[in-house]
Amino acid sequence: MNTSRPRGSGRPTLTRTDGALLRVLVVDDDPDLAEVLSGALRYDGWQVRTAGDGVSAVAAARELLPDAIVLDVMLPDTDGFAVLRSLRAVRPDVCVLFLTARDAVEDRIAGITAGGDDYVTKPFSLEEVVARLRGLLRRAGMARQSEEGPRLTVGDLIMDEEAHEVTRGGELVELSPTEFELLRFLMRNPRRVLSKAQILDRVWSYDFGGQAHVVELYISYLRKKVDAGRSPMIHTVRGAGYVLKPVAR
Amino acid sequence: MNTSRPRGSGRPTLTRTDGALLRVLVVDDDPDLAEVLSGALRYDGWQVRTAGDGVSAVAAARELLPDAIVLDVMLPDTDGFAVLRSLRAVRPDVCVLFLTARDAVEDRIAGITAGGDDYVTKPFSLEEVVARLRGLLRRAGMARQSEEGPRLTVGDLIMDEEAHEVTRGGELVELSPTEFELLRFLMRNPRRVLSKAQILDRVWSYDFGGQAHVVELYISYLRKKVDAGRSPMIHTVRGAGYVLKPVAR
DNA sequence: GCAACCTCTGAGCCCGCTCTCAGTGACCGA
DNA sequence: TCGGTCACTGAGAGCGGGCTCAGAGGTTGC
């Protein structure tokens, strides 16, 4: 009970329709990456388990009966597709999110995703993985979310995650991909100071070697588009980070 | 004074959901620093244990099964991340607070805050370490706090630690980082006289060489912002220190 | 193959924050 | 009443965090 409770604060709860935690199996042969991924997912409210190769993945799946799988296409023993076939035998309706190199066999991926599954290309940002996974579950009708639909709302700022559309006070705000991800992360954590390191870890790819300076830059972009000529919602907390807040009444 | 007594007067209680004391493992190869840290944490209501290197850290963790770990990234035998992997094997959901040098290779910090873990850079203030650790536990839903949420309240003075927001009588009070930390320390110890030395030890970094005079200065800043034109809550006890009290009715 | 866009780096500027110094006021014991 | 200590506050120097601009390099789409 104590340790399994996902988190205290005001995040939307992520549970199965039967009330239990959603279970995900992370399959990747890079232990560092698997660790970071599972950390992010655990923090996002999932019950996580990891496997480093195809054989142990199938074994783990039999035991865990996961609702979703994050699956690296390149595995040391078999390829991800063979693993998937075995997994589907265990649990036909499982959602799968593939991890793949940028220019790897697009055609096979395309065939797979036609079935409702999804993929992200390496290097990815954790925010992207988590969002995609949530999207999969939502579309499969497996998750019961406290707020229905793919809508994020903070004050008069509204983000439609599926349509990739953001409006403030009804007016459309056009964002670049990175700006969008950054805003999504902020909107998922309203009224909470997020450090530049946190933002960097979640919004930028895990292999990004750059400095925290980029975060300042993109915050400045966002301000121009989101706060332009309006009461600001994005606030700087000197020495700590940034907060997104609805305008005080 | 007595470091073994978890806490004195009106502090919010800090216990596990099963009612036991929260357990923390402090891992640092500097015995002085480890001692100071464990003293501060014990005083804050934790059951503390220390280790000086990676091997004994893992051994201690197996025995103690800590709820949280304060972990120096630079260890004599291995680096903190390898230790973390072993520790996670013992207890996957443990909260970790990393200690790191200011500009020591930001790259190896990459990814750690993504899982909900956090870090502070040396030199840090004890108040910061304790606050971050509490934040970690709170977010992980592990701590049962007497008052729910990240709110600190003394009279009509309210501090939202997550949003870094302070209000008095509903009015927003804007504070600099140091002012914020000082006020947090006062608010954690209401109705209790705190000496300048105590304040210096808790709120300023452990390597701060300055005089107790800064405390007076910052108390004066706080008064201007918190007590401005209102009945004072910050009182001087001549020869002893300062107290924060709700205004007497 | 070109244009438009996006992402990130580097440099420079500004301003808030921190702390030192110094001067004044408050309190206390003799 | 007086001297001494303790506390408060104003002024200002120095520093560093944060913002913005300009531009290079890469990618996408036509």
Coordinates of C-alpha atoms (C1' of nucleotides) in Angstrom, one line a residue:
Chain A
M1 CA 0.0 0.0 0.0
N2 CA 2.6 2.5 1.1
T3 CA 5.2 2.0 -1.5
S4 CA 2.8 1.1 -4.3
R5 CA 0.9 4.4 -4.2
P6 CA 2.1 6.2 -7.2
R7 CA 2.3 9.7 -5.8
G8 CA 0.7 12.2 -3.5
S9 CA 0.2 15.4 -5.5
G10 CA -2.4 16.6 -7.9
R11 CA -1.5 14.5 -10.9
P12 CA -4.3 12.7 -12.7
T13 CA -4.5 9.1 -11.4
L14 CA -3.5 6.4 -13.8
T15 CA -5.2 3.1 -13.0
R16 CA -6.8 0.2 -14.8
T17 CA -10.5 0.0 -15.1
D18 CA -10.5 -2.5 -12.2
G19 CA -8.7 0.1 -10.0
A20 CA -5.3 -1.6 -10.0
L21 CA -2.1 0.0 -11.2
L22 CA -1.3 -0.2 -14.8
R23 CA 1.5 -2.6 -15.5
V24 CA 4.2 -2.1 -18.1
L25 CA 7.2 -4.3 -19.2
V26 CA 10.3 -2.5 -20.4
V27 CA 12.4 -4.5 -22.7
D28 CA 15.8 -3.0 -23.6
D29 CA 19.3 -4.5 -23.5
D30 CA 20.9 -1.2 -22.4
P31 CA 20.6 -1.4 -18.6
D32 CA 21.1 2.4 -18.2
L33 CA 18.3 3.2 -20.6
A34 CA 16.1 0.6 -19.1
E35 CA 16.7 2.1 -15.7
V36 CA 15.9 5.6 -16.8
L37 CA 12.8 4.5 -18.6
S38 CA 11.5 2.5 -15.7
G39 CA 12.2 5.3 -13.4
A40 CA 10.2 7.7 -15.5
L41 CA 7.3 5.3 -15.9
R42 CA 7.2 4.4 -12.2
Y43 CA 7.1 8.1 -11.4
D44 CA 4.3 8.4 -13.9
G45 CA 2.3 5.9 -11.9
W46 CA 3.0 2.6 -13.6
Q47 CA 4.0 -0.7 -12.1
V48 CA 7.2 -1.4 -14.0
R49 CA 9.3 -4.5 -14.7
T50 CA 12.3 -4.7 -17.0
A51 CA 13.9 -7.3 -19.1
G52 CA 17.2 -7.3 -21.0
D53 CA 16.5 -9.8 -23.8
G54 CA 13.8 -11.6 -25.6
V55 CA 13.7 -14.8 -23.5
S56 CA 13.5 -13.1 -20.2
A57 CA 11.0 -10.7 -21.6
V58 CA 8.6 -13.5 -22.5
A59 CA 9.2 -15.1 -19.0
A60 CA 8.5 -11.8 -17.3
A61 CA 5.4 -11.2 -19.4
R62 CA 3.9 -14.5 -18.4
E63 CA 4.4 -13.5 -14.8
L64 CA 3.5 -9.9 -14.9
L65 CA 0.7 -9.9 -17.5
P66 CA 1.5 -6.4 -18.5
D67 CA -1.0 -3.9 -19.9
A68 CA 1.7 -2.4 -22.1
I69 CA 5.1 -3.2 -23.3
V70 CA 8.0 -0.9 -24.2
L71 CA 10.0 -2.9 -26.6
D72 CA 13.3 -2.3 -28.2
V73 CA 13.3 -3.7 -31.8
M74 CA 17.0 -4.6 -31.6
L75 CA 17.6 -7.2 -29.0
P76 CA 20.7 -9.4 -28.4
D77 CA 19.0 -12.8 -28.9
T78 CA 16.0 -12.2 -31.1
D79 CA 14.4 -9.3 -32.8
G80 CA 11.5 -7.5 -31.2
F81 CA 9.0 -8.8 -33.6
A82 CA 9.6 -12.4 -32.7
V83 CA 9.3 -11.4 -29.1
L84 CA 6.1 -9.7 -29.8
R85 CA 4.6 -12.8 -31.4
S86 CA 5.3 -14.8 -28.3
L87 CA 4.0 -12.0 -26.1
R88 CA 0.8 -11.7 -28.1
A89 CA 0.3 -15.4 -27.5
V90 CA 0.3 -14.7 -23.8
R91 CA -1.8 -11.6 -23.9
P92 CA -3.3 -10.8 -27.3
D93 CA -4.6 -7.3 -26.4
V94 CA -1.4 -5.9 -25.0
C95 CA -0.3 -2.4 -26.2
V96 CA 3.1 -2.1 -27.6
L97 CA 5.4 0.9 -27.9
F98 CA 8.4 0.1 -30.1
L99 CA 11.8 1.7 -29.6
T100 CA 13.8 1.9 -32.8
A101 CA 16.8 3.5 -34.4
R102 CA 15.9 6.5 -36.6
D103 CA 16.4 4.8 -40.0
A104 CA 15.5 1.2 -39.1
V105 CA 13.2 -0.8 -41.4
E106 CA 10.4 1.7 -41.5
D107 CA 8.2 -0.7 -43.5
R108 CA 8.0 -3.4 -40.8
I109 CA 7.2 -0.7 -38.2
A110 CA 4.5 0.7 -40.4
G111 CA 2.9 -2.7 -40.7
I112 CA 2.9 -3.1 -36.9
T113 CA 1.6 0.2 -36.0
A114 CA -1.3 -0.3 -38.3
G115 CA -2.6 -2.6 -35.6
G116 CA -2.9 0.2 -33.1
D117 CA 0.6 0.0 -31.7
D118 CA 3.0 2.9 -31.8
Y119 CA 6.7 3.5 -32.0
V120 CA 9.3 6.2 -31.1
T121 CA 12.7 6.6 -32.6
K122 CA 15.9 6.7 -30.6
P123 CA 17.0 9.0 -29.2
F124 CA 13.7 10.0 -27.7
S125 CA 12.6 12.2 -24.8
L126 CA 11.0 10.5 -21.8
E127 CA 8.1 12.9 -22.0
E128 CA 7.5 11.5 -25.5
V129 CA 7.6 7.9 -24.4
V130 CA 5.3 8.5 -21.5
A131 CA 2.8 10.5 -23.5
R132 CA 2.8 7.9 -26.3
L133 CA 2.2 5.1 -23.9
R134 CA -0.7 7.0 -22.2
G135 CA -2.1 7.6 -25.7
L136 CA -2.0 3.9 -26.5
L137 CA -3.8 2.9 -23.4
R138 CA -6.3 5.6 -23.7
R139 CA -7.2 4.6 -27.3
A140 CA -7.3 1.0 -26.3
G141 CA -9.8 2.0 -23.6
M142 CA -7.8 0.4 -20.9
A143 CA -7.0 3.3 -18.7
R144 CA -9.5 5.0 -16.5
Q145 CA -8.3 8.6 -16.2
S146 CA -9.6 11.1 -13.8
E147 CA -10.1 13.6 -16.4
E148 CA -11.4 12.1 -19.6
G149 CA -10.0 12.7 -23.0
P150 CA -6.6 13.8 -24.3
R151 CA -7.1 17.4 -23.0
L152 CA -4.8 19.2 -20.6
T153 CA -6.2 22.4 -19.1
V154 CA -4.5 25.1 -17.0
G155 CA -6.5 28.2 -16.6
D156 CA -7.5 29.4 -20.1
L157 CA -4.7 27.4 -21.6
I158 CA -5.9 24.2 -23.3
M159 CA -3.8 21.5 -25.0
D160 CA -5.3 18.8 -27.1
E161 CA -2.6 16.1 -27.1
E162 CA -4.0 14.1 -29.9
A163 CA -4.6 16.9 -32.2
H164 CA -1.4 18.6 -31.2
E165 CA -3.3 21.8 -30.8
V166 CA -2.9 24.5 -28.2
T167 CA -5.2 27.4 -27.5
R168 CA -5.0 30.2 -25.0
G169 CA -8.3 32.0 -24.3
G170 CA -9.7 30.4 -27.5
E171 CA -6.9 31.7 -29.7
L172 CA -4.7 29.2 -31.5
V173 CA -1.1 29.0 -30.4
E174 CA 1.3 27.5 -32.9
L175 CA 4.2 25.6 -31.4
S176 CA 7.2 23.8 -32.7
P177 CA 7.7 20.2 -31.6
T178 CA 10.1 21.1 -28.8
E179 CA 8.0 24.0 -27.6
F180 CA 5.0 21.6 -27.6
E181 CA 6.8 19.0 -25.4
L182 CA 8.0 21.6 -23.0
L183 CA 4.6 23.1 -22.6
R184 CA 3.1 19.7 -22.1
F185 CA 5.5 18.9 -19.4
L186 CA 4.7 22.2 -17.7
M187 CA 1.0 21.6 -18.1
R188 CA 1.3 18.2 -16.5
N189 CA 2.9 19.8 -13.5
P190 CA 1.0 23.1 -12.9
R191 CA 1.8 25.2 -9.8
R192 CA 4.9 23.2 -9.3
V193 CA 8.4 24.6 -9.7
L194 CA 10.4 22.5 -12.2
S195 CA 14.1 22.9 -12.3
K196 CA 16.0 23.2 -15.5
A197 CA 17.6 19.8 -14.8
Q198 CA 14.2 18.2 -14.5
I199 CA 13.0 19.8 -17.6
L200 CA 16.1 18.8 -19.5
D201 CA 15.8 15.2 -18.3
R202 CA 12.2 14.9 -19.3
V203 CA 11.8 17.0 -22.4
W204 CA 15.1 16.6 -24.2
S205 CA 16.5 13.3 -25.5
Y206 CA 18.5 11.3 -23.0
D207 CA 21.6 11.7 -25.1
F208 CA 21.5 15.4 -25.2
G209 CA 24.7 16.7 -24.0
G210 CA 23.9 20.4 -24.0
Q211 CA 23.6 22.9 -21.3
A212 CA 20.6 24.1 -19.3
H213 CA 20.8 27.3 -21.3
V214 CA 18.5 25.7 -24.0
V215 CA 15.7 25.5 -21.4
E216 CA 15.9 29.3 -20.8
L217 CA 15.8 29.8 -24.6
Y218 CA 12.7 27.7 -25.1
I219 CA 11.0 29.2 -22.1
S220 CA 11.6 32.5 -23.8
Y221 CA 10.1 31.2 -27.0
L222 CA 7.1 29.8 -25.2
R223 CA 6.5 33.1 -23.4
K224 CA 6.4 35.0 -26.7
K225 CA 3.7 32.6 -28.0
V226 CA 1.8 31.7 -24.9
D227 CA 2.0 34.8 -22.7
A228 CA 2.3 37.3 -25.5
G229 CA 0.3 40.4 -24.5
R230 CA -1.5 38.6 -21.8
S231 CA -1.1 38.1 -18.1
P232 CA 1.8 35.8 -17.8
M233 CA 1.3 32.1 -16.8
I234 CA 5.0 31.1 -17.0
H235 CA 7.0 32.4 -14.1
T236 CA 10.7 32.3 -13.3
V237 CA 11.6 31.3 -9.8
R238 CA 15.2 32.5 -9.5
G239 CA 17.6 29.8 -8.4
A240 CA 14.9 27.1 -8.6
G241 CA 13.3 26.9 -12.0
Y242 CA 10.0 27.7 -13.7
V243 CA 6.3 27.4 -12.8
L244 CA 3.2 27.4 -14.9
K245 CA 0.2 28.9 -13.0
P246 CA -3.2 30.0 -14.0
V247 CA -3.5 33.7 -13.7
A248 CA -4.4 34.8 -10.2
R249 CA -7.9 36.0 -10.0
Chain B
M1 CA 19.9 19.6 21.3
N2 CA 19.3 15.9 21.9
T3 CA 19.7 14.6 18.5
S4 CA 18.2 11.2 19.2
R5 CA 14.8 12.7 20.0
P6 CA 13.1 12.9 16.7
R7 CA 11.5 16.2 17.2
G8 CA 10.2 18.7 19.7
S9 CA 7.1 20.7 19.7
G10 CA 4.6 21.5 17.0
R11 CA 6.5 20.0 14.0
P12 CA 4.5 18.1 11.5
T13 CA 4.9 14.4 12.2
L14 CA 7.0 12.5 9.7
T15 CA 6.2 8.8 9.6
R16 CA 5.6 6.0 7.2
T17 CA 2.1 5.1 6.4
D18 CA 2.5 2.1 8.7
G19 CA 3.4 4.5 11.5
A20 CA 7.1 3.6 11.8
L21 CA 9.8 6.2 11.5
L22 CA 11.1 6.9 8.1
R23 CA 14.5 5.4 7.4
V24 CA 17.2 7.1 5.5
L25 CA 20.7 6.0 4.5
V26 CA 23.4 8.6 4.2
V27 CA 26.3 7.7 1.9
D28 CA 29.3 10.0 1.8
D29 CA 33.0 9.4 2.2
D30 CA 33.5 12.6 4.2
P31 CA 32.8 11.5 7.7
D32 CA 32.3 15.1 9.0
L33 CA 29.8 15.8 6.3
A34 CA 28.0 12.5 6.9
E35 CA 27.8 13.3 10.6
V36 CA 26.4 16.8 10.0
L37 CA 23.9 15.4 7.6
S38 CA 22.7 12.6 9.8
G39 CA 22.4 14.9 12.7
A40 CA 20.2 17.2 10.8
L41 CA 18.1 14.4 9.5
R42 CA 17.7 12.7 12.9
Y43 CA 16.7 16.0 14.3
D44 CA 14.1 16.2 11.5
G45 CA 12.6 12.9 12.6
W46 CA 14.4 10.3 10.5
Q47 CA 15.9 7.1 11.5
V48 CA 19.4 7.5 10.1
R49 CA 22.3 5.2 9.1
T50 CA 25.5 6.2 7.4
A51 CA 27.9 4.5 5.0
G52 CA 31.3 5.7 3.7
D53 CA 31.6 3.7 0.5
G54 CA 29.6 1.9 -2.1
V55 CA 30.1 -1.6 -0.8
S56 CA 29.0 -0.9 2.8
A57 CA 26.2 1.2 1.4
V58 CA 24.7 -1.8 -0.3
A59 CA 25.2 -3.9 2.7
A60 CA 23.6 -1.3 5.0
A61 CA 20.7 -0.9 2.6
R62 CA 20.0 -4.7 2.7
E63 CA 19.7 -4.5 6.4
L64 CA 18.0 -1.2 6.9
L65 CA 15.7 -1.2 3.9
P66 CA 15.7 2.6 3.8
D67 CA 12.8 4.6 2.4
A68 CA 15.3 7.2 1.1
I69 CA 19.0 7.5 0.3
V70 CA 21.3 10.5 0.4
L71 CA 24.0 9.6 -2.0
D72 CA 27.3 11.3 -2.9
V73 CA 28.0 10.8 -6.5
M74 CA 31.7 10.7 -5.9
L75 CA 32.6 7.7 -3.8
P76 CA 36.0 6.1 -3.2
D77 CA 35.3 2.7 -4.5
T78 CA 32.6 3.1 -7.2
D79 CA 30.5 5.9 -8.5
G80 CA 27.1 6.7 -7.1
F81 CA 25.3 5.4 -10.1
A82 CA 26.6 1.9 -9.9
V83 CA 25.6 1.9 -6.2
L84 CA 22.2 3.1 -7.2
R85 CA 21.7 0.2 -9.5
S86 CA 22.5 -2.3 -6.7
L87 CA 20.3 -0.4 -4.3
R88 CA 17.4 -0.4 -6.7
A89 CA 17.8 -4.2 -7.0
V90 CA 17.2 -4.4 -3.3
R91 CA 14.4 -1.8 -3.2
P92 CA 13.2 -0.6 -6.6
D93 CA 11.1 2.3 -5.3
V94 CA 13.6 3.9 -3.0
C95 CA 13.9 7.7 -3.3
V96 CA 17.4 9.0 -3.9
L97 CA 18.9 12.4 -3.3
F98 CA 22.2 12.9 -5.0
L99 CA 25.0 15.1 -3.7
T100 CA 27.2 16.5 -6.4
A101 CA 29.9 19.2 -6.9
R102 CA 28.6 22.3 -8.6
D103 CA 30.2 21.8 -11.9
A104 CA 31.1 18.2 -11.7
V105 CA 30.1 16.7 -15.0
E106 CA 26.5 17.7 -15.4
D107 CA 26.3 14.9 -18.0
R108 CA 26.3 12.1 -15.5
I109 CA 23.5 13.9 -13.7
A110 CA 21.5 13.5 -16.8
G111 CA 18.4 11.3 -16.4
I112 CA 18.4 11.1 -12.6
T113 CA 15.7 13.7 -12.0
A114 CA 13.5 12.0 -14.6
G115 CA 12.6 9.2 -12.3
G116 CA 11.5 11.5 -9.6
D117 CA 14.9 11.5 -7.9
D118 CA 16.6 14.8 -7.1
Y119 CA 20.0 16.2 -6.5
V120 CA 21.6 19.1 -4.7
T121 CA 24.9 20.6 -5.5
K122 CA 27.7 21.1 -2.9
P123 CA 28.0 23.3 -1.0
F124 CA 24.4 23.0 0.2
S125 CA 22.4 24.1 3.2
L126 CA 21.0 21.5 5.5
E127 CA 17.6 23.1 5.2
E128 CA 17.7 22.5 1.5
V129 CA 18.7 18.8 1.8
V130 CA 16.0 18.1 4.4
A131 CA 13.4 19.9 2.3
R132 CA 14.3 18.1 -0.9
L133 CA 14.2 14.8 0.9
R134 CA 10.8 15.6 2.3
G135 CA 9.6 16.6 -1.1
L136 CA 10.8 13.3 -2.6
L137 CA 9.0 11.3 -0.1
R138 CA 5.8 13.4 -0.4
R139 CA 5.7 13.0 -4.1
A140 CA 6.4 9.3 -3.9
G141 CA 3.4 9.1 -1.5
M142 CA 5.4 7.4 1.1
A143 CA 5.1 9.8 3.9
R144 CA 2.1 10.3 6.0
Q145 CA 2.2 13.9 7.0
S146 CA 0.0 15.4 9.6
E147 CA -1.2 18.1 7.3
E148 CA -1.6 16.9 3.8
G149 CA 0.0 18.6 0.9
P150 CA 3.1 20.7 0.5
R151 CA 1.6 23.5 2.6
L152 CA 3.2 25.2 5.6
T153 CA 0.9 27.3 7.7
V154 CA 1.5 29.6 10.6
G155 CA -1.4 31.9 11.4
D156 CA -2.4 33.7 8.1
L157 CA 1.0 33.0 6.7
I158 CA 1.0 30.2 4.1
M159 CA 3.9 28.7 2.2
D160 CA 3.4 26.4 -0.7
E161 CA 6.8 24.7 -1.0
E162 CA 6.1 23.1 -4.4
A163 CA 5.0 26.3 -6.1
H164 CA 7.5 28.3 -4.1
E165 CA 4.7 30.7 -3.2
V166 CA 4.1 32.6 0.0
T167 CA 1.1 34.5 1.0
R168 CA 0.2 36.5 4.1
G169 CA -3.5 37.1 4.6
G170 CA -4.1 36.1 1.0
E171 CA -1.6 38.6 -0.4
L172 CA 1.3 37.3 -2.4
V173 CA 4.8 37.8 -0.8
E174 CA 7.7 37.7 -3.2
L175 CA 10.9 36.3 -1.7
S176 CA 14.4 35.7 -2.9
P177 CA 15.9 32.2 -2.6
T178 CA 17.6 32.9 0.7
E179 CA 14.6 34.7 2.1
F180 CA 12.5 31.8 1.2
E181 CA 14.8 29.3 2.9
L182 CA 15.0 31.4 6.0
L183 CA 11.2 31.7 6.2
R184 CA 10.8 28.0 5.6
F185 CA 13.1 27.3 8.5
L186 CA 11.2 29.7 10.8
M187 CA 7.8 28.2 9.7
R188 CA 9.0 24.7 10.4
N189 CA 9.8 25.8 13.9
P190 CA 7.0 28.2 14.9
R191 CA 6.8 29.5 18.5
R192 CA 10.4 28.3 19.0
V193 CA 13.3 30.6 19.6
L194 CA 16.0 30.0 17.0
S195 CA 19.5 31.4 17.6
K196 CA 21.4 33.1 14.9
A197 CA 24.0 30.2 15.0
Q198 CA 21.2 27.7 14.5
I199 CA 19.8 29.6 11.6
L200 CA 23.3 30.1 10.1
D201 CA 23.9 26.3 10.4
R202 CA 20.6 25.3 8.8
V203 CA 19.9 28.0 6.2
W204 CA 23.3 28.9 4.9
S205 CA 25.7 26.5 3.2
Y206 CA 28.0 24.6 5.5
D207 CA 31.1 26.3 4.1
F208 CA 29.8 29.8 4.6
G209 CA 32.4 31.7 6.3
G210 CA 30.5 34.9 7.0
Q211 CA 29.2 36.4 10.2
A212 CA 26.0 36.0 12.1
H213 CA 25.3 39.5 11.0
V214 CA 23.8 38.3 7.7
V215 CA 21.0 36.6 9.7
E216 CA 20.0 40.0 11.1
L217 CA 20.1 41.4 7.7
Y218 CA 17.8 38.8 6.2
I219 CA 15.5 38.9 9.1
S220 CA 15.2 42.6 8.4
Y221 CA 14.4 41.8 4.7
L222 CA 11.8 39.3 5.7
R223 CA 10.1 41.8 8.1
K224 CA 9.8 44.3 5.3
K225 CA 8.0 41.8 3.1
V226 CA 6.1 39.6 5.6
D227 CA 5.3 41.9 8.4
A228 CA 5.0 45.1 6.3
G229 CA 2.1 47.2 7.7
R230 CA 0.7 44.2 9.6
S231 CA 0.9 42.9 13.1
P232 CA 4.4 41.4 13.3
M233 CA 4.9 37.7 13.4
I234 CA 8.7 37.8 13.5
H235 CA 10.0 38.7 17.0
T236 CA 13.4 39.3 18.3
V237 CA 14.4 37.7 21.6
R238 CA 17.3 39.8 22.7
G239 CA 20.4 37.7 23.4
A240 CA 18.7 34.5 22.3
G241 CA 17.5 34.7 18.7
Y242 CA 14.2 35.0 16.7
V243 CA 10.7 33.5 16.9
L244 CA 8.0 33.2 14.4
K245 CA 4.5 33.3 16.1
P246 CA 1.0 33.7 14.8
V247 CA -0.4 37.1 15.9
A248 CA -2.0 36.8 19.3
R249 CA -5.7 37.2 19.2
Chain C
dG1 C1' 17.9 21.9 -55.1
dC2 C1' 16.0 25.5 -52.8
dA3 C1' 13.3 27.7 -49.2
dA4 C1' 11.4 27.6 -44.8
dC5 C1' 11.7 26.0 -40.4
dC6 C1' 13.7 24.3 -36.3
dT7 C1' 17.3 23.6 -32.9
dC8 C1' 21.1 24.9 -30.6
dT9 C1' 25.5 27.7 -29.5
dG10 C1' 27.8 31.9 -28.2
dA11 C1' 28.1 36.5 -26.7
dG12 C1' 26.5 40.4 -24.3
dC13 C1' 23.5 42.8 -21.4
dC14 C1' 20.7 43.6 -17.5
dC15 C1' 19.1 43.2 -13.1
dG16 C1' 18.2 40.8 -8.8
dC17 C1' 20.6 38.8 -5.2
dT18 C1' 24.0 38.5 -1.7
dC19 C1' 26.9 40.3 1.4
dT20 C1' 30.2 44.0 3.6
dC21 C1' 30.5 48.3 5.8
dA22 C1' 29.1 51.8 8.4
dG23 C1' 26.0 54.6 11.0
dT24 C1' 22.1 54.8 14.2
dG25 C1' 19.0 53.3 17.5
dA26 C1' 17.4 50.1 21.4
dC27 C1' 18.2 48.0 25.6
dC28 C1' 20.7 47.0 30.0
dG29 C1' 23.7 46.9 33.8
dA30 C1' 26.3 49.9 36.8
Chain D
dT1 C1' 22.6 59.0 33.6
dC2 C1' 26.0 57.0 31.0
dG3 C1' 28.8 53.7 28.5
dG4 C1' 28.6 49.4 26.2
dT5 C1' 26.6 45.8 23.7
dC6 C1' 23.3 44.1 20.7
dA7 C1' 20.2 44.8 17.0
dC8 C1' 18.4 47.2 12.8
dT9 C1' 18.8 49.4 8.4
dG10 C1' 20.6 52.1 4.5
dA11 C1' 24.0 52.3 0.8
dG12 C1' 26.5 50.2 -2.5
dA13 C1' 30.0 46.8 -4.7
dG14 C1' 30.4 42.5 -7.0
dC15 C1' 28.7 38.6 -8.9
dG16 C1' 26.1 35.4 -11.3
dG17 C1' 21.6 33.9 -13.1
dG18 C1' 18.6 34.6 -16.6
dC19 C1' 17.1 36.8 -21.0
dT20 C1' 17.6 38.0 -25.7
dC21 C1' 19.7 38.5 -30.2
dA22 C1' 22.2 36.9 -34.1
dG23 C1' 23.7 33.3 -36.6
dA24 C1' 25.4 28.5 -37.9
dG25 C1' 24.0 23.9 -39.0
dG26 C1' 20.6 20.5 -39.9
dT27 C1' 16.2 18.8 -41.4
dT28 C1' 11.8 18.9 -43.9
dG29 C1' 8.9 19.8 -47.5
dC30 C1' 8.0 21.5 -52.0

